[in-house]
mmCIF file of C-alpha atoms in Angstrom:
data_model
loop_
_atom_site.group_PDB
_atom_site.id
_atom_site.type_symbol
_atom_site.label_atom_id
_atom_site.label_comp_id
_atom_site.label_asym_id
_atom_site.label_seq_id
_atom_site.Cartn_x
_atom_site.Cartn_y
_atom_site.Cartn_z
ATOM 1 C CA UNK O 1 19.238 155.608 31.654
ATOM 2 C CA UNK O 2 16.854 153.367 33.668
ATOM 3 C CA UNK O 3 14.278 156.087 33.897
ATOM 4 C CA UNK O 4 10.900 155.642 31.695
ATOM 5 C CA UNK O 5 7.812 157.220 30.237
ATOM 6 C CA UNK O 6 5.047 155.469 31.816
ATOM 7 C CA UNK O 7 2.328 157.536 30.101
ATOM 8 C CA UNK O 8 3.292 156.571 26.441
ATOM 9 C CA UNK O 9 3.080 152.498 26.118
ATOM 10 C CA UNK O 10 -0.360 152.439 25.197
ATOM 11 C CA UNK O 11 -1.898 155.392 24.453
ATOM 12 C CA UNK O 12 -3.474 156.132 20.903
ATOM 13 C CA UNK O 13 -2.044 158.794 18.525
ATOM 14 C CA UNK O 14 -4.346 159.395 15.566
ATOM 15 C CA UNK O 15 -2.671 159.814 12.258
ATOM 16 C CA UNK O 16 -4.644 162.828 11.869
ATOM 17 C CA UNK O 17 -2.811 164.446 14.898
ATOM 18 C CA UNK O 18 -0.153 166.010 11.837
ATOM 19 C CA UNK O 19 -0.609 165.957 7.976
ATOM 20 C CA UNK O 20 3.151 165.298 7.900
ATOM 21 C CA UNK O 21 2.506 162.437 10.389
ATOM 22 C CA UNK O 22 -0.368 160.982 7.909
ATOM 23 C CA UNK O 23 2.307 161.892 4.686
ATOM 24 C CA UNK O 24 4.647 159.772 6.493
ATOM 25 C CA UNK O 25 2.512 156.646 7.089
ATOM 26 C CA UNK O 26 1.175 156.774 3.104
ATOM 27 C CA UNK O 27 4.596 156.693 1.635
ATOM 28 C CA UNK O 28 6.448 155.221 3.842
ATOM 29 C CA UNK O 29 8.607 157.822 4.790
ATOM 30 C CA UNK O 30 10.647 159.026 8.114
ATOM 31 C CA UNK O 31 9.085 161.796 9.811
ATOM 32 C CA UNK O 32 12.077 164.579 11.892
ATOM 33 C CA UNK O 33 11.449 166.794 14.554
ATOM 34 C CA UNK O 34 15.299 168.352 15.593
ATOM 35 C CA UNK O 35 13.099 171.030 17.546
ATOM 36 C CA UNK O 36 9.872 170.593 18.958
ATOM 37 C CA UNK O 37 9.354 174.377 20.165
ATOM 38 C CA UNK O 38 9.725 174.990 16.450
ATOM 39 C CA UNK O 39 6.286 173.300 15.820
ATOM 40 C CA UNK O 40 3.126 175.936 15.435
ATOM 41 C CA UNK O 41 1.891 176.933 18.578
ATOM 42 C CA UNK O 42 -1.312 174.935 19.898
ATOM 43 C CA UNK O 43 -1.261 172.188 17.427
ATOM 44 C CA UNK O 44 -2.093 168.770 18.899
ATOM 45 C CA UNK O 45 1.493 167.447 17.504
ATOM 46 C CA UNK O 46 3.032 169.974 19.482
ATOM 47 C CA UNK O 47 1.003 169.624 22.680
ATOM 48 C CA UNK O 48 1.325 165.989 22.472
ATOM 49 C CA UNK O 49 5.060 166.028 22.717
ATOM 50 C CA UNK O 50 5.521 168.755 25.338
ATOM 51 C CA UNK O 51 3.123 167.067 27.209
ATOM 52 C CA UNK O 52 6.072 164.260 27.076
ATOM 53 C CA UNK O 53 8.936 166.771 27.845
ATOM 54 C CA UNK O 54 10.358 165.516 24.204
ATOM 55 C CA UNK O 55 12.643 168.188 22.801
ATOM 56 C CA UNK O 56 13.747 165.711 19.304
ATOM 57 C CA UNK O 57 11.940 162.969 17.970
ATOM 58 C CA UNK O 58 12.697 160.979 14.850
ATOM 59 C CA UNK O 59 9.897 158.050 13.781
ATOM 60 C CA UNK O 60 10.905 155.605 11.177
ATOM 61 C CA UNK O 61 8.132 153.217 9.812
ATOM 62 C CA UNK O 62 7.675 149.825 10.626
ATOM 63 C CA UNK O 63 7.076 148.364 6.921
ATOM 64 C CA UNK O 64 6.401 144.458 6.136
ATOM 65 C CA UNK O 65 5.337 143.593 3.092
ATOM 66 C CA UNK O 66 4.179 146.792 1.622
ATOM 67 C CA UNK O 67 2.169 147.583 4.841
ATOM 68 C CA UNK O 68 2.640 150.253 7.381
ATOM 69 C CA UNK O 69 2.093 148.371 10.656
ATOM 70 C CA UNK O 70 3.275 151.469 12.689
ATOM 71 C CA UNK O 71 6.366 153.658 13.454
ATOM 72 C CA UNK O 72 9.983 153.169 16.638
ATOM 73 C CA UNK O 73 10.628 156.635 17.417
ATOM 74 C CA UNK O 74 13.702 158.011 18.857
ATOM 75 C CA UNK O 75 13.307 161.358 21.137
ATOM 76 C CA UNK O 76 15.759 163.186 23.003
ATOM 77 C CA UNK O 77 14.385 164.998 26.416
ATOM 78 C CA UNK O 78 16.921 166.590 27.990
ATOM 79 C CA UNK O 79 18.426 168.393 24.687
ATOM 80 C CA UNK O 80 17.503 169.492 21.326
ATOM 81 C CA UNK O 81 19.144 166.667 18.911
ATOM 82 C CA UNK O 82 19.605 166.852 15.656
ATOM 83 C CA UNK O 83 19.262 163.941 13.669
ATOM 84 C CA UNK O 84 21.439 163.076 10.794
ATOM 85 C CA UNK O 85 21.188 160.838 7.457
ATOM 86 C CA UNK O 86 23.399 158.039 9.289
ATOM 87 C CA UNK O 87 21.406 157.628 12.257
ATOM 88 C CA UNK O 88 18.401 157.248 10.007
ATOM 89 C CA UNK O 89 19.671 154.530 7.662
ATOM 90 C CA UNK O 90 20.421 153.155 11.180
ATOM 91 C CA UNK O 91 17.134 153.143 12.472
ATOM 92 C CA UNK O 92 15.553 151.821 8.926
ATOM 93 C CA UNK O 93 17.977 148.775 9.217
ATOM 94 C CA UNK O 94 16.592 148.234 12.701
ATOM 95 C CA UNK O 95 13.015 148.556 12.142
ATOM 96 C CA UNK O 96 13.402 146.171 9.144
ATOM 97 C CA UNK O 97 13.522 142.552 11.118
ATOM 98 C CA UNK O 98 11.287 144.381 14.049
ATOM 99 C CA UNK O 99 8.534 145.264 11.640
ATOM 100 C CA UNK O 100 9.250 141.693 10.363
ATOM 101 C CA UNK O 101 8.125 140.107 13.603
ATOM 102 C CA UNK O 102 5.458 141.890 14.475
ATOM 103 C CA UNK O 103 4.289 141.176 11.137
ATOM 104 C CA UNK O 104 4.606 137.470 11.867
ATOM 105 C CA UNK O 105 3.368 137.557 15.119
ATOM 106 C CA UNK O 106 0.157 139.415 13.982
ATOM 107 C CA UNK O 107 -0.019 136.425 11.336
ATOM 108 C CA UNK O 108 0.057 133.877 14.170
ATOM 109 C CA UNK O 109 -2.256 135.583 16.102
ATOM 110 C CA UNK O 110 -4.743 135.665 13.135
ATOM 111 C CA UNK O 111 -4.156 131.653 12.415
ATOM 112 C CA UNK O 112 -4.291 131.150 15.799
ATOM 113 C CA UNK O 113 -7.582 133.390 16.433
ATOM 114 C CA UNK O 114 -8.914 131.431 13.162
ATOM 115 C CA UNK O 115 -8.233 128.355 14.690
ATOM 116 C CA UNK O 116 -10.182 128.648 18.154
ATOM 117 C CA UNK O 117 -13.220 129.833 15.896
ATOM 118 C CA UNK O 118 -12.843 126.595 13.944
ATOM 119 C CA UNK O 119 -12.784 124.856 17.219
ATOM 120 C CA UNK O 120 -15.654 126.114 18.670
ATOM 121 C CA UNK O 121 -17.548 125.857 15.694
ATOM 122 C CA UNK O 122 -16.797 122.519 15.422
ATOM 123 C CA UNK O 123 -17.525 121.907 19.320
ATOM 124 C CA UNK O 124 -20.926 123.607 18.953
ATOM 125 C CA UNK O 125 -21.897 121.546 16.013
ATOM 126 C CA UNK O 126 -21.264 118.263 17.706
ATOM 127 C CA UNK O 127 -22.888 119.393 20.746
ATOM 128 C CA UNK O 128 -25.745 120.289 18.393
ATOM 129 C CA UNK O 129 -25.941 116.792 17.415
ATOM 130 C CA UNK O 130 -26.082 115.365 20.861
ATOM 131 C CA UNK O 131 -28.899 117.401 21.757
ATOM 132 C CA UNK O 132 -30.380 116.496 18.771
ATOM 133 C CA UNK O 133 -29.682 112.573 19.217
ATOM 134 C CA UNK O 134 -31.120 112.735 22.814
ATOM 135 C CA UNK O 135 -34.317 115.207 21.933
ATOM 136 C CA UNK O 136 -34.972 112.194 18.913
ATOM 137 C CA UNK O 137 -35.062 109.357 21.420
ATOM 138 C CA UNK O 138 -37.463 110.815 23.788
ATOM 139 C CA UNK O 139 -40.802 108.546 24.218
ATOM 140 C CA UNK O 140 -42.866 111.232 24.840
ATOM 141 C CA UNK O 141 -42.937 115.086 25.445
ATOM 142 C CA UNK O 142 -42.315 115.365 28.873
ATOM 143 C CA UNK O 143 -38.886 113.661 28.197
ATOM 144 C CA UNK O 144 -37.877 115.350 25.161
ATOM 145 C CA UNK O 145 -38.663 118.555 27.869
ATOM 146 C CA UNK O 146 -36.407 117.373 30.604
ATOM 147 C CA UNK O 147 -33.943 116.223 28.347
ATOM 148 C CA UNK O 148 -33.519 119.684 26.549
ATOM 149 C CA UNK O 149 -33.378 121.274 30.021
ATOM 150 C CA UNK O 150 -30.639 119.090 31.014
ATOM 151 C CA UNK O 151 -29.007 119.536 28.248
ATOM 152 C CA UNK O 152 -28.681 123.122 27.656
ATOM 153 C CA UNK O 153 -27.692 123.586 31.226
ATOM 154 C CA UNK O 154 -24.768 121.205 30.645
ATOM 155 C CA UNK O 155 -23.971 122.715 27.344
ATOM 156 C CA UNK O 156 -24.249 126.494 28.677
ATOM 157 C CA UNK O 157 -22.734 125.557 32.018
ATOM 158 C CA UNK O 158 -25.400 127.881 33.411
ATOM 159 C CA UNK O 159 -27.189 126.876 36.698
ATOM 160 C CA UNK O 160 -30.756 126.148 35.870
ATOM 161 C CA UNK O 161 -33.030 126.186 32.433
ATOM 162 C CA UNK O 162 -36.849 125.812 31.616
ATOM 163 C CA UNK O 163 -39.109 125.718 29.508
ATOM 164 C CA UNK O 164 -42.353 127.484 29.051
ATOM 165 C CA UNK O 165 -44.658 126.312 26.427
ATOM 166 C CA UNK O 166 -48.220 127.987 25.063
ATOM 167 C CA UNK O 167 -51.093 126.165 26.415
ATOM 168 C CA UNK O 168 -53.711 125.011 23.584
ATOM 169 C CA UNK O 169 -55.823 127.778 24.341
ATOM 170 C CA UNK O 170 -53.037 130.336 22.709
ATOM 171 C CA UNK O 171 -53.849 132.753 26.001
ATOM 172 C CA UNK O 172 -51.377 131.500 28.217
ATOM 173 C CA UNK O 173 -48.239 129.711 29.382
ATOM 174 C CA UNK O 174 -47.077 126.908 31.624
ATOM 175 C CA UNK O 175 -43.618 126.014 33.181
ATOM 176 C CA UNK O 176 -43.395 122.357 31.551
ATOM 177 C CA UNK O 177 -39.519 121.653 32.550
ATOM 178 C CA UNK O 178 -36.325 123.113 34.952
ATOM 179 C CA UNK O 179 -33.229 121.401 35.097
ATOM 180 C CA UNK O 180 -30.804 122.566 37.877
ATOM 181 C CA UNK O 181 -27.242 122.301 37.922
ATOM 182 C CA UNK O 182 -26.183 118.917 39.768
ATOM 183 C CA UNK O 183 -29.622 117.197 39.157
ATOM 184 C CA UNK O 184 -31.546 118.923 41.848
ATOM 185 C CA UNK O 185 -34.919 120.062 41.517
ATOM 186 C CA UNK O 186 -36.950 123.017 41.827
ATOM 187 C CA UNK O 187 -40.317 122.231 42.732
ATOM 188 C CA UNK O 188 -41.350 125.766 42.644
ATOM 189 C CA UNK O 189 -42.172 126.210 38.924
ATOM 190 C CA UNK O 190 -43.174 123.233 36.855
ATOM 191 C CA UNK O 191 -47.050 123.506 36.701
ATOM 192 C CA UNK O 192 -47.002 127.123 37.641
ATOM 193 C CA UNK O 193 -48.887 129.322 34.672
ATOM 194 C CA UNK O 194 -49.002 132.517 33.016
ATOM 195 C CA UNK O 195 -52.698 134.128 32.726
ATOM 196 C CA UNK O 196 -53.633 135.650 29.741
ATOM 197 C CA UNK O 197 -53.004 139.069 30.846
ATOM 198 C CA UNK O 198 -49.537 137.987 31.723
ATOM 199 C CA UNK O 199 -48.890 135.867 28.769
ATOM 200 C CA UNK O 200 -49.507 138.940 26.896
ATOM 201 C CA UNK O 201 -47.105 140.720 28.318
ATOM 202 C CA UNK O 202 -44.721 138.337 28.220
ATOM 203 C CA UNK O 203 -45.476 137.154 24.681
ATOM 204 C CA UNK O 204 -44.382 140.856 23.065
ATOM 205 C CA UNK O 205 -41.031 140.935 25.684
ATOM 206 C CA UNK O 206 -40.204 137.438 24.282
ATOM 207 C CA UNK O 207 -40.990 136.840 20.998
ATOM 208 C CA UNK O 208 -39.377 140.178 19.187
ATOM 209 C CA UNK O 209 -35.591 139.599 20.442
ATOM 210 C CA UNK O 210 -33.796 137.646 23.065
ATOM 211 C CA UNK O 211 -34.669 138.877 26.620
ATOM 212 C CA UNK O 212 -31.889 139.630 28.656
ATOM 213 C CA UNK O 213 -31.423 140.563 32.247
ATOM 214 C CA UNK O 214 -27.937 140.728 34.193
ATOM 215 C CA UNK O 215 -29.522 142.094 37.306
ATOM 216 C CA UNK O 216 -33.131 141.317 37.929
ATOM 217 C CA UNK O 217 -32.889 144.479 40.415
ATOM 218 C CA UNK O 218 -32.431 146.872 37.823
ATOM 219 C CA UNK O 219 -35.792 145.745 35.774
ATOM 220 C CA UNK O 220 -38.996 148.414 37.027
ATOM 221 C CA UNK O 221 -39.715 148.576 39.932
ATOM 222 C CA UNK O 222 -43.450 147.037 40.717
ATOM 223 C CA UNK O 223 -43.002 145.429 37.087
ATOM 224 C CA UNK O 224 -44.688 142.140 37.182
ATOM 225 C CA UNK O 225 -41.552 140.437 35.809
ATOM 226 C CA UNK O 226 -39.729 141.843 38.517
ATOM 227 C CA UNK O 227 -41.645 140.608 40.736
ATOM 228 C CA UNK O 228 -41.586 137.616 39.807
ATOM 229 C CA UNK O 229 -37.779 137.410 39.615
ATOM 230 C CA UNK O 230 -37.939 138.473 42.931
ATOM 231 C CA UNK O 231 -40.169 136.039 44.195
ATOM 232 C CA UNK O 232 -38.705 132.778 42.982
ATOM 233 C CA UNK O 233 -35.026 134.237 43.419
ATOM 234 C CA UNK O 234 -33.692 134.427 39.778
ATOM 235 C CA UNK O 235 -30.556 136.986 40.197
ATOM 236 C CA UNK O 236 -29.995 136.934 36.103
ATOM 237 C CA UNK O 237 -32.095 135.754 33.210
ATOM 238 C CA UNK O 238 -32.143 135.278 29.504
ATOM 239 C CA UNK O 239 -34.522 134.123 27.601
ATOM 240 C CA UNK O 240 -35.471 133.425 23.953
ATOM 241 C CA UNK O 241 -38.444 132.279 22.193
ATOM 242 C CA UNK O 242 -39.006 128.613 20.674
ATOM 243 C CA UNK O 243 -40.167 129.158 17.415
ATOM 244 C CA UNK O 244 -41.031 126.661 14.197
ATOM 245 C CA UNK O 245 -42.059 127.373 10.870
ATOM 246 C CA UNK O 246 -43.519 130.857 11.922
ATOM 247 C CA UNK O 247 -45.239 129.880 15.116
ATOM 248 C CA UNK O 248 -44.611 130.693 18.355
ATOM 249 C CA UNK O 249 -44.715 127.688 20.687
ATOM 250 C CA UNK O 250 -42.765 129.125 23.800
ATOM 251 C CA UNK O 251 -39.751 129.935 25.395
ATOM 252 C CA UNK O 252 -36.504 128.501 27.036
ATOM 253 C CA UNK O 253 -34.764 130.386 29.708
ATOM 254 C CA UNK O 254 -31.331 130.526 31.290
ATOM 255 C CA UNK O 255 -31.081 131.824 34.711
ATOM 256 C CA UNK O 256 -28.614 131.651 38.243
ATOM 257 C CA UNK O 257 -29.935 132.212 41.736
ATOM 258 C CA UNK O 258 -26.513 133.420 42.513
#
């Protein structure tokens, strides 16, 4: 008929849900059930299938090259059916070229899936090397700054970056650099600086693990870092330390307004 069970495509069964079920999937084996009603009472196998209305059900594996990759059932709802040796050699012959394609599906999938992390692998390493090509040719610090800014925004397609770096003192921090999507400028931050009390604070948020915030809203209320989220209008951050040979000399962060 037309008619169809739109609570099965989908949902999970666990192999566990019948010993003869899990017996089954190890060797490879069909599993019958001419009666469901003749199933122990309150077993999951049982409630699972009279949830379904199925009176019959016969599962055949789906076998590719030595390896289970799941089961077609048959079922009968309306009447109590019982299956014979025929209409299992049937189903086996059936399931033979299905489990075949699925099996090489799921193998083109995987090259595929192998492929686009080749790719992007590839297109992070060469993107690597452009920001390390245009940090080299910088004259002087303040250009190596805005360059890195500019770049990371491009390369994260985010809508602003900047840099903080430790002042020679050790006790605070300064915005050096932002670079905002487009080429505009924020005027706001570069100069602005951290106190020691701050920088503190900051230092132990940054320097442990990559600080991330999808909602500058959620952070504490009367925090100092939400506050100043708040004040300068950052909606989202994230933020991660710069650190060479040990020593921390910093931070760059990502953040949108939006």
């Amino acid at each position: 008929g037309k008619s169809s069970d739109q609570n099965s495509p989908g949902s999970q069964i666990a192999f566990n849900i019948s010993p003869k079920i899990s017996h089954a999937l190890i060797h490879n084996k069909p599993f019958l059930i001419n009666d469901t009603l003749s199933l122990p009472a309150g077993i999951p196998l049982r409630k699972r299938l009279s949830k379904h209305g199925i009176k019959s059900i016969a599962l055949v594996p789906l076998v590719s090259r030595d390896s289970t990759l799941g089961f077609i059932t048959i079922s009968s709802m309306t009447k109590l059916h019982h299956y014979v040796p025929a209409e299992i050699r049937l189903l086996q012959t059936i399931a033979s070229p299905i489990a075949a394609a699925i099996d090489n599906y799921l193998l083109m999938e995987n090259l595929r899936a192998q492929s686009q992390q080749l790719d992007a692998q590839l297109k992070e390493q060469k993107m690597l090397f452009e920001l390390t090509q245009n940090l080299s040719s910088a004259k002087n610090l303040e250009q190596l700054l805005k360059s890195a800014t500019k770049k990371v925004t491009e390369i994260m397609n985010i809508e602003r970056s900047s840099i903080i770096l430790v002042n020679p003192d050790g006790k605070s921090a300064t915005f050096r650099a932002i670079y905002v999507q487009g080429g505009n400028t924020d005027s706001s931050l570069p100069g602005f600086t951290f106190k020691p009390d701050v920088f503190t604070q900051l230092t132990k948020l940054f320097i442990r693990k990559p600080f991330v915030v999808n909602d500058t809203s959620m952070l504490p209320k009367g925090s100092y870092i939400r506050n100043f989220f708040h004040r300068i209008g950052i909606k989202s951050n994230l933020t991660v330390a710069l650190l060479s040979r040990g020593k921390y000399f910093g931070s760059i962060s990502l953040a949108t307004k939006k």
